[in-house]
Short mmCIF file of C-alpha atoms and ligand atoms in Angstrom, two decimals:
data_model
loop_
_atom_site.label_atom_id
_atom_site.label_comp_id
_atom_site.label_asym_id
_atom_site.label_seq_id
_atom_site.Cartn_x
_atom_site.Cartn_y
_atom_site.Cartn_z
CA UNK W 127 120.76 156.75 -3.31
CA UNK W 128 117.23 155.53 -3.86
CA UNK W 129 116.46 153.14 -6.71
CA UNK W 130 113.42 153.33 -8.96
CA UNK W 131 111.34 150.50 -10.33
CA UNK W 132 108.00 150.00 -12.00
CA UNK W 133 107.10 147.34 -9.47
CA UNK W 134 108.65 145.90 -6.38
CA UNK W 135 107.47 142.43 -5.24
CA UNK W 136 107.68 141.77 -1.47
CA UNK W 137 108.37 138.08 -1.24
CA UNK W 138 109.88 135.63 -3.70
CA UNK W 139 107.66 132.73 -3.21
CA UNK W 140 105.55 131.02 -5.95
CA UNK W 141 103.15 133.93 -6.12
CA UNK W 142 105.89 136.60 -6.01
CA UNK W 143 108.40 135.15 -8.49
CA UNK W 144 105.82 134.19 -11.05
CA UNK W 145 104.36 137.70 -10.87
CA UNK W 146 107.89 139.16 -11.27
CA UNK W 147 108.45 137.11 -14.46
CA UNK W 148 105.15 138.13 -15.96
CA UNK W 149 105.81 141.78 -15.07
CA UNK W 150 109.23 141.55 -16.74
CA UNK W 151 107.62 140.01 -19.85
CA UNK W 152 105.24 142.98 -19.96
CA UNK W 153 108.34 145.24 -20.05
CA UNK W 154 108.19 146.50 -16.57
CA UNK W 155 111.30 147.13 -14.55
CA UNK W 156 111.06 144.74 -11.69
CA UNK W 157 112.64 144.02 -8.32
CA UNK W 158 111.89 141.26 -5.75
CA UNK W 159 112.68 141.53 -2.07
CA UNK W 160 113.19 138.21 -0.37
CA UNK W 161 114.32 137.64 3.21
CA UNK W 162 115.24 134.01 2.82
CA UNK W 163 115.49 132.01 -0.45
CA UNK W 164 113.82 132.66 -3.73
CA UNK W 165 111.05 130.01 -4.14
CA UNK W 166 109.46 130.70 -0.74
CA UNK W 167 107.31 128.32 1.31
CA UNK W 168 106.24 126.08 -1.63
CA UNK W 169 109.78 125.30 -2.75
CA UNK W 170 111.60 125.26 0.58
CA UNK W 171 109.11 124.46 3.31
CA UNK W 172 105.97 123.21 1.59
CA UNK W 173 104.84 121.53 -1.68
CA UNK W 174 108.04 120.35 -3.17
CA UNK W 175 109.93 118.96 -0.10
CA UNK W 176 106.74 117.38 1.33
CA UNK W 177 105.93 115.75 -1.98
CA UNK W 178 109.43 114.42 -2.17
CA UNK W 179 109.10 112.81 1.22
CA UNK W 180 105.65 111.51 0.24
CA UNK W 181 107.18 109.87 -2.95
CA UNK W 182 109.95 108.17 -0.88
CA UNK W 183 107.30 106.88 1.66
CA UNK W 184 105.22 105.55 -1.28
CA UNK W 185 108.19 103.77 -2.88
CA UNK W 186 109.14 102.32 0.53
CA UNK W 187 105.64 100.97 1.09
CA UNK W 188 105.35 99.61 -2.48
CA UNK W 189 108.67 97.94 -2.26
CA UNK W 190 107.64 96.21 0.90
CA UNK W 191 104.55 95.05 -0.94
CA UNK W 192 106.31 94.20 -4.17
CA UNK W 193 105.63 90.50 -3.81
CA UNK W 194 102.03 90.93 -4.99
CA UNK W 195 103.47 92.21 -8.31
CA UNK W 196 105.70 89.09 -8.56
CA UNK W 197 108.79 91.02 -7.54
CA UNK W 198 110.66 89.55 -4.71
CA UNK W 199 112.74 91.80 -2.48
CA UNK W 200 114.42 91.02 0.77
CA UNK W 201 115.03 92.96 3.89
CA UNK W 202 113.62 96.25 2.51
CA UNK W 203 114.76 98.97 4.77
CA UNK W 204 114.80 102.80 4.92
CA UNK W 205 117.80 105.11 4.93
CA UNK W 206 116.05 108.34 6.12
CA UNK W 207 119.29 110.35 5.65
CA UNK W 208 119.08 109.52 1.91
CA UNK W 209 115.41 110.35 1.89
CA UNK W 210 116.25 113.78 3.19
CA UNK W 211 119.28 114.14 0.82
CA UNK W 212 117.00 113.39 -2.19
CA UNK W 213 114.54 116.00 -1.02
CA UNK W 214 117.22 118.56 -0.60
CA UNK W 215 118.77 117.89 -4.03
CA UNK W 216 115.33 118.36 -5.79
CA UNK W 217 114.80 121.52 -3.84
CA UNK W 218 118.35 122.86 -4.70
CA UNK W 219 117.82 122.11 -8.34
CA UNK W 220 114.53 123.90 -8.45
CA UNK W 221 115.93 126.80 -6.47
CA UNK W 222 118.81 127.29 -9.00
CA UNK W 223 116.13 127.20 -11.76
CA UNK W 224 114.20 130.03 -10.10
CA UNK W 225 117.38 132.03 -9.68
CA UNK W 226 118.19 131.37 -13.38
CA UNK W 227 114.68 132.68 -14.29
CA UNK W 228 115.24 135.84 -12.34
CA UNK W 229 118.46 136.49 -14.23
CA UNK W 230 116.81 135.64 -17.49
CA UNK W 231 114.04 138.12 -16.83
CA UNK W 232 116.51 140.73 -15.75
CA UNK W 233 114.73 140.87 -12.43
CA UNK W 234 116.83 142.39 -9.54
CA UNK W 235 116.61 140.34 -6.36
CA UNK W 236 117.32 142.10 -3.04
CA UNK W 237 118.21 139.82 -0.22
CA UNK W 238 116.65 141.19 2.89
CA UNK W 239 113.51 142.14 4.76
CA UNK W 240 111.37 144.72 2.95
CA UNK W 241 109.13 147.16 4.78
CA UNK W 242 106.57 149.65 3.30
CA UNK W 243 107.27 153.27 4.33
CA UNK W 244 104.64 155.91 4.60
CA UNK W 245 104.72 159.23 2.62
CA UNK W 246 108.27 160.54 3.03
CA UNK W 247 110.91 162.64 1.34
CA UNK W 248 111.17 159.78 -1.12
CA UNK W 249 107.59 159.85 -2.28
CA UNK W 250 104.33 161.73 -1.30
CA UNK W 251 102.44 158.41 -1.21
CA UNK W 252 103.01 155.30 0.88
CA UNK W 253 104.92 152.50 -0.91
CA UNK W 254 108.57 153.31 -0.77
CA UNK W 255 110.37 150.10 0.26
CA UNK W 256 113.23 149.94 2.83
CA UNK W 257 115.21 146.77 2.54
CA UNK W 258 116.95 145.62 5.76
CA UNK W 259 119.75 143.78 4.03
CA UNK W 260 120.82 140.34 5.00
CA UNK W 261 124.43 141.33 4.50
CA UNK W 262 124.14 143.94 7.35
CA UNK W 263 124.84 146.83 5.03
CA UNK W 264 122.87 150.04 5.27
CA UNK W 265 119.16 149.72 4.14
CA UNK W 266 118.44 149.95 0.52
CA UNK W 267 115.59 152.35 -0.50
CA UNK W 268 113.52 151.47 -3.52
CA UNK W 269 110.96 153.83 -4.88
CA UNK W 270 108.42 151.76 -7.01
CA UNK W 271 105.43 152.94 -9.02
CA UNK W 272 103.65 149.77 -7.75
CA UNK W 273 104.15 147.36 -4.94
CA UNK W 274 103.00 143.75 -4.93
CA UNK W 275 102.74 142.19 -1.42
CA UNK W 276 103.33 138.39 -1.67
CA UNK W 277 104.75 137.70 1.83
CA UNK W 278 102.86 134.38 2.27
CA UNK W 279 102.01 132.70 5.52
CA UNK W 280 103.42 130.84 8.46
CA UNK W 281 102.14 127.79 10.47
CA UNK W 282 99.61 128.59 13.15
CA UNK W 283 99.46 126.94 16.51
CA UNK W 284 96.98 126.87 19.37
CA UNK W 285 97.40 129.16 22.47
CA UNK W 286 99.23 126.90 25.01
CA UNK W 287 100.51 124.58 22.38
CA UNK W 288 103.73 126.47 21.43
CA UNK W 289 105.73 125.06 18.67
CA UNK W 290 109.14 124.21 20.12
CA UNK W 291 110.72 122.47 17.13
CA UNK W 292 111.70 119.57 19.25
CA UNK W 293 108.63 117.73 20.47
CA UNK W 294 105.78 120.03 19.24
CA UNK W 295 106.38 120.52 15.57
CA UNK W 296 104.99 122.61 12.68
CA UNK W 297 105.27 121.16 9.16
CA UNK W 298 108.35 123.41 8.78
CA UNK W 299 110.06 121.48 11.63
CA UNK W 300 108.78 118.12 10.45
CA UNK W 301 110.26 118.54 7.01
CA UNK W 302 113.79 118.72 8.57
CA UNK W 303 113.63 115.81 10.96
CA UNK W 304 116.97 113.82 11.08
CA UNK W 305 115.18 110.68 11.94
CA UNK W 306 111.67 109.37 12.03
CA UNK W 307 109.93 109.21 15.40
CA UNK W 308 108.26 105.90 16.34
CA UNK W 309 104.99 107.67 16.97
CA UNK W 310 103.20 111.01 16.23
CA UNK W 311 100.04 112.64 17.29
CA UNK W 312 98.81 115.11 14.67
CA UNK W 313 96.55 117.96 15.83
CA UNK W 314 94.42 119.01 12.74
CA UNK W 315 93.11 116.65 10.16
CA UNK W 316 93.12 119.23 7.31
CA UNK W 317 95.30 119.07 4.20
CA UNK W 318 98.73 119.18 6.04
CA UNK W 319 97.61 116.78 8.75
CA UNK W 320 96.37 114.21 6.31
CA UNK W 321 99.35 114.42 3.95
CA UNK W 322 101.66 113.93 6.97
CA UNK W 323 99.54 111.21 8.48
CA UNK W 324 99.63 109.26 5.25
CA UNK W 325 103.35 109.86 4.62
CA UNK W 326 104.48 108.95 8.16
CA UNK W 327 102.26 105.88 8.28
CA UNK W 328 103.79 104.72 4.89
CA UNK W 329 107.33 105.23 6.56
CA UNK W 330 106.13 102.90 9.30
CA UNK W 331 105.40 105.57 11.94
CA UNK W 332 102.53 105.04 14.37
CA UNK W 333 100.03 107.90 13.69
CA UNK W 334 97.06 109.38 15.52
CA UNK W 335 95.12 112.35 14.07
CA UNK W 336 92.99 114.52 16.31
CA UNK W 337 90.49 116.69 14.33
CA UNK W 338 88.20 119.10 15.95
CA UNK W 339 85.43 118.88 13.33
CA UNK W 340 83.21 115.92 12.86
CA UNK W 341 85.13 114.74 9.81
CA UNK W 342 88.68 115.01 8.44
CA UNK W 343 89.29 117.32 5.36
CA UNK W 344 86.12 119.21 6.37
CA UNK W 345 86.25 121.46 3.25
CA UNK W 346 86.00 118.46 0.83
CA UNK W 347 82.78 116.74 -0.32
CA UNK W 348 81.47 114.53 2.47
CA UNK W 349 81.81 111.35 0.60
CA UNK W 350 85.56 112.11 -0.02
CA UNK W 351 86.24 112.75 3.62
CA UNK W 352 84.54 109.46 4.43
CA UNK W 353 86.44 107.45 1.93
CA UNK W 354 89.79 109.02 2.90
CA UNK W 355 89.07 108.30 6.60
CA UNK W 356 88.12 104.63 5.68
CA UNK W 357 91.22 104.03 3.66
CA UNK W 358 93.68 105.80 6.20
CA UNK W 359 92.10 103.67 9.01
CA UNK W 360 92.62 100.60 6.81
CA UNK W 361 96.33 101.49 6.65
CA UNK W 362 96.41 101.64 10.42
CA UNK W 363 96.05 105.34 11.06
CA UNK W 364 94.12 106.17 14.23
CA UNK W 365 91.73 109.02 13.49
CA UNK W 366 89.60 110.81 16.16
CA UNK W 367 87.17 113.33 14.85
CA UNK W 368 85.08 115.74 17.06
CA UNK W 369 88.22 115.96 19.29
CA UNK W 370 88.58 119.07 21.37
CA UNK W 371 92.33 119.32 22.15
CA UNK W 372 92.97 120.73 25.58
CA UNK W 373 96.26 122.62 25.12
CA UNK W 374 96.65 123.20 28.95
CA UNK W 375 97.13 119.48 29.45
CA UNK W 376 100.31 119.32 27.31
CA UNK W 377 103.10 117.42 29.08
CA UNK W 378 106.46 116.96 27.72
CA UNK W 379 108.92 114.39 29.11
CA UNK W 380 110.32 111.41 27.09
CA UNK W 381 107.12 111.55 25.15
CA UNK W 382 104.54 114.19 24.54
CA UNK W 383 101.09 113.82 26.06
CA UNK W 384 97.98 115.69 25.29
CA UNK W 385 94.39 115.35 26.38
CA UNK W 386 91.35 115.86 24.28
CA UNK W 387 87.56 115.78 24.91
CA UNK W 388 85.85 113.29 22.81
CA UNK W 389 82.34 112.22 23.09
CA UNK W 390 82.03 113.70 26.50
CA UNK W 391 85.11 111.90 27.91
CA UNK W 392 88.63 113.21 28.47
CA UNK W 393 91.18 111.03 26.82
CA UNK W 394 94.94 111.06 26.75
CA UNK W 395 97.11 110.66 23.64
CA UNK W 396 100.81 109.96 23.89
CA UNK W 397 103.45 109.99 21.16
CA UNK W 398 107.17 110.72 20.60
CA UNK W 399 106.30 113.90 18.65
CA UNK W 400 103.30 116.09 18.12
CA UNK W 401 102.59 117.80 14.72
CA UNK W 402 100.35 120.76 14.82
CA UNK W 403 98.54 121.49 11.54
CA UNK W 404 95.64 123.84 12.32
CA UNK W 405 96.08 126.27 9.50
CA UNK W 406 98.47 128.98 8.36
CA UNK W 407 98.52 132.65 9.30
CA UNK W 408 99.14 135.36 6.74
CA UNK W 409 102.43 137.22 7.07
CA UNK W 410 101.20 140.74 7.80
CA UNK W 411 103.50 141.70 10.65
CA UNK W 412 106.36 144.16 10.44
CA UNK W 413 105.92 144.88 6.75
CA UNK W 414 104.88 148.44 7.33
CA UNK W 415 101.13 148.09 6.77
CA UNK W 416 100.51 150.54 9.54
CA UNK W 417 102.23 153.17 7.34
CA UNK W 418 99.50 152.73 4.70
CA UNK W 419 95.67 152.79 4.47
CA UNK W 420 95.64 148.98 3.67
CA UNK W 421 92.87 147.15 5.45
CA UNK W 422 93.66 144.02 7.26
CA UNK W 423 90.58 141.96 8.21
CA UNK W 424 90.66 138.72 10.16
CA UNK W 425 94.45 138.70 9.78
CA UNK W 426 94.53 138.98 6.00
CA UNK W 427 94.89 141.85 3.59
CA UNK W 428 91.75 143.08 1.83
CA UNK W 429 91.89 143.49 -1.96
CA UNK W 430 89.49 143.85 -4.95
CA UNK W 431 89.33 141.28 -7.72
CA UNK W 432 92.48 142.70 -9.40
CA UNK W 433 94.29 142.43 -6.00
CA UNK W 434 94.56 146.10 -5.33
CA UNK W 435 94.47 147.04 -1.67
CA UNK W 436 92.93 150.32 -0.37
CA UNK W 437 96.13 152.02 -1.72
CA UNK W 438 95.45 151.32 -5.36
CA UNK W 439 99.15 151.16 -6.41
CA UNK W 440 99.82 148.52 -3.71
CA UNK W 441 98.54 145.09 -4.62
CA UNK W 442 98.56 141.83 -2.56
CA UNK W 443 98.33 138.26 -3.61
CA UNK W 444 98.72 134.69 -2.30
CA UNK W 445 98.41 133.31 1.28
CA UNK W 446 98.73 136.90 2.64
CA UNK W 447 95.20 137.72 1.37
CA UNK W 448 93.68 134.56 2.85
CA UNK W 449 91.16 132.59 0.72
CA UNK W 450 92.54 129.46 -1.04
CA UNK W 451 96.08 129.23 0.35
CA UNK W 452 97.55 127.35 -2.70
CA UNK W 453 100.64 127.92 -4.67
CA UNK W 454 98.83 127.74 -7.98
CA UNK W 455 96.26 130.31 -6.84
CA UNK W 456 98.95 132.70 -5.68
CA UNK W 457 100.81 132.49 -8.93
CA UNK W 458 97.59 133.17 -11.00
CA UNK W 459 96.65 136.02 -8.65
CA UNK W 460 100.17 137.42 -9.18
CA UNK W 461 99.76 137.29 -12.98
CA UNK W 462 96.31 139.07 -12.74
CA UNK W 463 97.76 141.73 -10.41
CA UNK W 464 100.82 142.67 -12.64
CA UNK W 465 98.75 142.52 -15.84
CA UNK W 466 96.41 144.97 -14.18
CA UNK W 467 99.29 147.23 -13.22
CA UNK W 468 100.35 147.16 -16.90
CA UNK W 469 96.75 148.02 -17.97
CA UNK W 470 96.29 144.70 -19.77
CA UNK W 471 92.66 144.29 -18.67
CA UNK W 472 93.14 140.72 -17.16
CA UNK W 473 90.22 138.38 -16.56
CA UNK W 474 89.54 138.09 -12.80
CA UNK W 475 89.94 134.63 -11.35
CA UNK W 476 86.79 132.44 -10.88
CA UNK W 477 87.63 130.60 -7.67
CA UNK W 478 85.03 127.96 -8.44
CA UNK W 479 87.38 126.87 -11.32
CA UNK W 480 90.39 126.25 -9.08
CA UNK W 481 91.35 122.62 -8.59
CA UNK W 482 92.69 121.59 -5.19
CA UNK W 483 94.92 118.63 -4.59
CA UNK W 484 95.89 116.60 -1.56
CA UNK W 485 98.97 114.27 -2.03
CA UNK W 486 98.20 111.68 0.56
CA UNK W 487 98.00 108.07 -0.30
CA UNK W 488 95.14 107.84 -1.54
CA UNK W 489 95.30 111.28 -3.31
CA UNK W 490 92.37 113.64 -3.34
CA UNK W 491 91.55 116.21 -5.97
CA UNK W 492 88.52 118.44 -6.57
CA UNK W 493 87.09 121.34 -8.42
CA UNK W 494 83.83 123.35 -8.08
CA UNK W 495 81.07 122.86 -5.53
CA UNK W 496 80.66 119.94 -3.10
CA UNK W 497 77.19 118.24 -3.15
CA UNK W 498 76.26 120.05 0.10
CA UNK W 499 77.34 123.41 -1.30
CA UNK W 500 75.38 122.89 -4.49
CA UNK W 501 72.23 122.06 -2.59
CA UNK W 502 72.76 125.05 -0.17
CA UNK W 503 73.01 127.26 -3.22
CA UNK W 504 69.53 126.00 -4.38
CA UNK W 505 70.62 123.64 -7.12
CA UNK W 506 68.59 120.50 -7.84
CA UNK W 507 71.55 118.19 -8.34
CA UNK W 508 72.14 114.87 -10.00
CA UNK W 509 75.19 112.89 -9.07
CA UNK W 510 77.35 110.30 -10.99
CA UNK W 511 79.86 108.22 -9.12
CA UNK W 512 82.25 105.64 -10.44
CA UNK W 513 84.74 103.52 -8.53
CA UNK W 514 88.38 102.79 -9.60
CA UNK W 515 87.66 99.17 -8.79
CA UNK W 516 86.00 98.72 -12.13
CA UNK W 517 88.85 100.32 -14.11
CA UNK W 518 91.33 98.02 -15.69
CA UNK W 519 94.37 100.16 -15.41
CA UNK W 520 93.69 100.67 -11.61
CA UNK W 521 93.82 96.90 -11.10
CA UNK W 522 97.04 96.78 -13.16
CA UNK W 523 98.53 99.37 -10.99
CA UNK W 524 97.36 97.59 -7.86
CA UNK W 525 95.52 100.75 -6.65
CA UNK W 526 91.87 100.18 -6.96
CA UNK W 527 90.45 102.15 -3.98
CA UNK W 528 88.59 105.39 -4.37
CA UNK W 529 86.14 106.88 -6.92
CA UNK W 530 85.16 109.97 -8.97
CA UNK W 531 81.96 111.84 -8.12
CA UNK W 532 80.42 114.35 -10.49
CA UNK W 533 77.76 116.73 -9.41
CA UNK W 534 75.60 118.38 -12.13
CA UNK W 535 72.68 120.80 -12.19
CA UNK W 536 69.43 118.88 -13.22
CA UNK W 537 67.98 122.00 -14.89
CA UNK W 538 70.93 123.41 -16.94
CA UNK W 539 73.02 120.16 -17.20
CA UNK W 540 76.05 122.23 -16.05
CA UNK W 541 78.88 120.56 -14.21
CA UNK W 542 78.89 121.96 -10.78
CA UNK W 543 81.76 119.99 -9.08
CA UNK W 544 84.05 117.03 -9.57
CA UNK W 545 85.52 115.20 -6.58
CA UNK W 546 88.13 112.44 -6.81
CA UNK W 547 89.87 110.12 -4.42
CA UNK W 548 92.27 107.40 -5.57
CA UNK W 549 95.43 106.80 -7.61
CA UNK W 550 96.97 109.80 -9.54
CA UNK W 551 93.86 111.87 -9.24
CA UNK W 552 95.94 114.97 -8.67
CA UNK W 553 97.20 114.50 -12.26
CA UNK W 554 93.67 113.92 -13.67
CA UNK W 555 91.67 116.78 -12.07
CA UNK W 556 92.70 119.29 -14.81
CA UNK W 557 90.35 117.53 -17.22
CA UNK W 558 87.52 118.46 -14.85
CA UNK W 559 88.95 122.01 -14.45
CA UNK W 560 89.00 122.53 -18.18
CA UNK W 561 85.43 121.12 -18.43
CA UNK W 562 84.36 123.72 -15.79
CA UNK W 563 86.08 126.54 -17.61
CA UNK W 564 84.50 125.59 -20.92
CA UNK W 565 81.11 125.23 -19.19
CA UNK W 566 80.90 121.59 -20.37
CA UNK W 567 78.12 119.18 -19.43
CA UNK W 568 78.69 115.64 -18.20
CA UNK W 569 77.36 114.51 -21.68
CA UNK W 570 80.36 116.36 -23.33
CA UNK W 571 82.74 114.83 -20.81
CA UNK W 572 81.37 111.34 -21.48
CA UNK W 573 81.63 112.01 -25.24
CA UNK W 574 85.33 112.82 -24.96
CA UNK W 575 86.82 109.40 -25.76
CA UNK W 576 89.02 108.38 -22.83
CA UNK W 577 91.81 106.03 -24.06
CA UNK W 578 91.81 102.41 -22.82
CA UNK W 579 93.38 101.34 -20.65
CA UNK W 580 93.88 104.51 -18.60
CA UNK W 581 92.98 105.72 -15.20
CA UNK W 582 91.18 108.65 -16.91
CA UNK W 583 88.37 106.24 -18.05
CA UNK W 584 86.96 106.74 -14.58
CA UNK W 585 86.11 110.36 -15.51
CA UNK W 586 84.22 109.27 -18.58
CA UNK W 587 82.38 106.57 -16.69
CA UNK W 588 81.46 108.93 -13.86
CA UNK W 589 80.07 111.41 -16.38
CA UNK W 590 78.00 108.59 -17.87
CA UNK W 591 76.85 107.65 -14.37
CA UNK W 592 75.21 111.04 -13.93
CA UNK W 593 72.40 109.67 -16.26
CA UNK W 594 72.82 106.14 -14.98
CA UNK W 595 74.46 105.10 -18.26
CA UNK W 596 77.92 103.82 -17.08
CA UNK W 597 79.21 100.91 -18.87
CA UNK W 598 81.32 98.95 -16.43
CA UNK W 599 79.29 99.39 -13.34
P1 LIG U 731 93.61 123.35 6.94
O1 LIG U 731 92.71 124.59 7.18
O2 LIG U 731 93.54 122.65 5.76
O3 LIG U 731 93.27 122.26 8.11
C1 LIG U 731 93.36 122.65 9.53
C2 LIG U 731 92.50 121.57 10.27
O4 LIG U 731 92.70 121.73 11.63
C3 LIG U 731 91.05 121.72 9.95
O5 LIG U 731 90.48 120.48 9.65
C4 LIG U 731 90.55 122.24 11.35
O6 LIG U 731 89.25 121.72 11.61
C5 LIG U 731 91.49 121.54 12.30
N1 LIG U 731 91.56 122.26 13.61
C6 LIG U 731 91.62 123.52 13.81
N2 LIG U 731 91.71 123.74 15.15
C7 LIG U 731 91.80 122.57 15.76
C8 LIG U 731 91.94 122.13 17.15
N3 LIG U 731 91.99 122.99 18.13
N4 LIG U 731 92.00 120.84 17.31
C9 LIG U 731 91.95 119.87 16.26
N5 LIG U 731 91.79 120.27 14.99
C10 LIG U 731 91.75 121.55 14.71
O7 LIG U 731 95.15 123.84 7.38
P2 LIG U 731 96.46 123.10 7.22
O8 LIG U 731 96.29 121.69 7.04
O9 LIG U 731 97.29 123.51 8.34
O10 LIG U 731 97.07 123.74 5.86
C11 LIG U 731 97.27 125.18 5.78
C12 LIG U 731 97.00 125.61 4.40
O11 LIG U 731 98.02 125.20 3.54
C13 LIG U 731 95.69 125.29 3.87
O12 LIG U 731 95.11 126.32 3.31
C14 LIG U 731 96.01 124.19 2.82
O13 LIG U 731 95.20 124.17 1.77
C15 LIG U 731 97.44 124.68 2.36
N6 LIG U 731 98.18 123.49 1.97
C16 LIG U 731 97.88 122.95 0.77
C17 LIG U 731 98.49 121.78 0.28
C18 LIG U 731 98.11 121.16 -0.93
O14 LIG U 731 97.52 121.88 -1.81
N7 LIG U 731 98.34 119.92 -1.21
C19 LIG U 731 99.43 121.18 1.12
C20 LIG U 731 99.70 121.64 2.38
C21 LIG U 731 99.05 122.89 2.73
#
């Protein structure tokens, strides 16, 4: 017998489950189809487990350096099994929480692989969902009024550099290592590459990063990339930018060897493991898109600003539509999509107001335009920059590297972008995000009294610095 719902969400990741909760709050009858575990990549293979490992790495490093705080420790060592157990228990706890939220919202969860069917005896339009059940029972057929595709993405590799899970790893594999390797070569110095480089280095692993572009974190403001590179090199990470990796040269024996062209020379890089972090590919395969009129362009699903595909009752959000592949973007897109299904007239997302965060040590966070982007868009910019070095709380923390950079429009005084590198900046960027949403000027940010002593004072000082009026620098 076919089941009927107002909306079926394909994929129970951060985008999908948040959308399901909002849909249920709006009084819709909701089902989620999930092939693995509710919580998806972010909870099981991404944000949460990687941040747990990053935190263990940070504590390990700080403990080894505790003497500078007047704390004497002896023979600090790492129990990586416990590090992994801690990670798993955090993930388990949050997983139970998501399952509880599904029950609370009376959202039915179907465990299996969902596929969109074309027009059939069940419905004259495409969108019926057939669930290939994980328990091997006969497929469940669901007839929804609306479908929300939230199937996420998977790690990409390079042709010839196949991920084997043993020596050539994706971040999925790396998260489940039983023990730390002595050395790692990381291909790709983007967000994942830099978070892993920082974490593994803090755990004591020898790290080399090979980045194709002329700078690491190429989507960040140039000054931020430069500072992160400087600080990571200071920690002992080897970073090679402008490196053209030659996948055909891959050799695997006791160690893994890869060659890369760099400054006209071919160089060899050897390590115990290789981590490939060259981006993530949207999960568009086998979900039945060929049974619909949905357009897939450059590997991701095309939608309008309410996330409707060419089939107006089938929506798509999150990594599967490309763009900013971030959990908080996916969940907000999901909310807009289901509110649109429920005729709630949601406000479309302004992607220039989305903050991005990188949880390396040092952390990076930014919102809005980089200086180059602002100039390319024709703005006459003024820039304020202020270092953590001059912030009392940063010295107290023992983390004085980094700065905040604010970019404003000379003509309108509008805040165009805020870029941060340094301690706890991922927890501080939302002030800049709110300032952007409220269309604040640096003057208004500077006139928000920032309590002393706090790290947030750096934001007030950087805003003053836009007019050259900073107090402590
Ligand atoms: P990315 O796009 O951030 O970085 C990929 C990097 O690999 C780029 O710098 C690119 O120039 C480089 N590259 C590509 N081909 C290469 C080659 N042949 N040789 C050397 N370098 C090469 O992708 P990612 O780091 O894999 O992350 C995937 C997605 O996941 C991103 O959208 C990212 O934002 C998201 N993510 C976000 C967070 C976070 O928000 N903290 C954490 C992890 C992942």
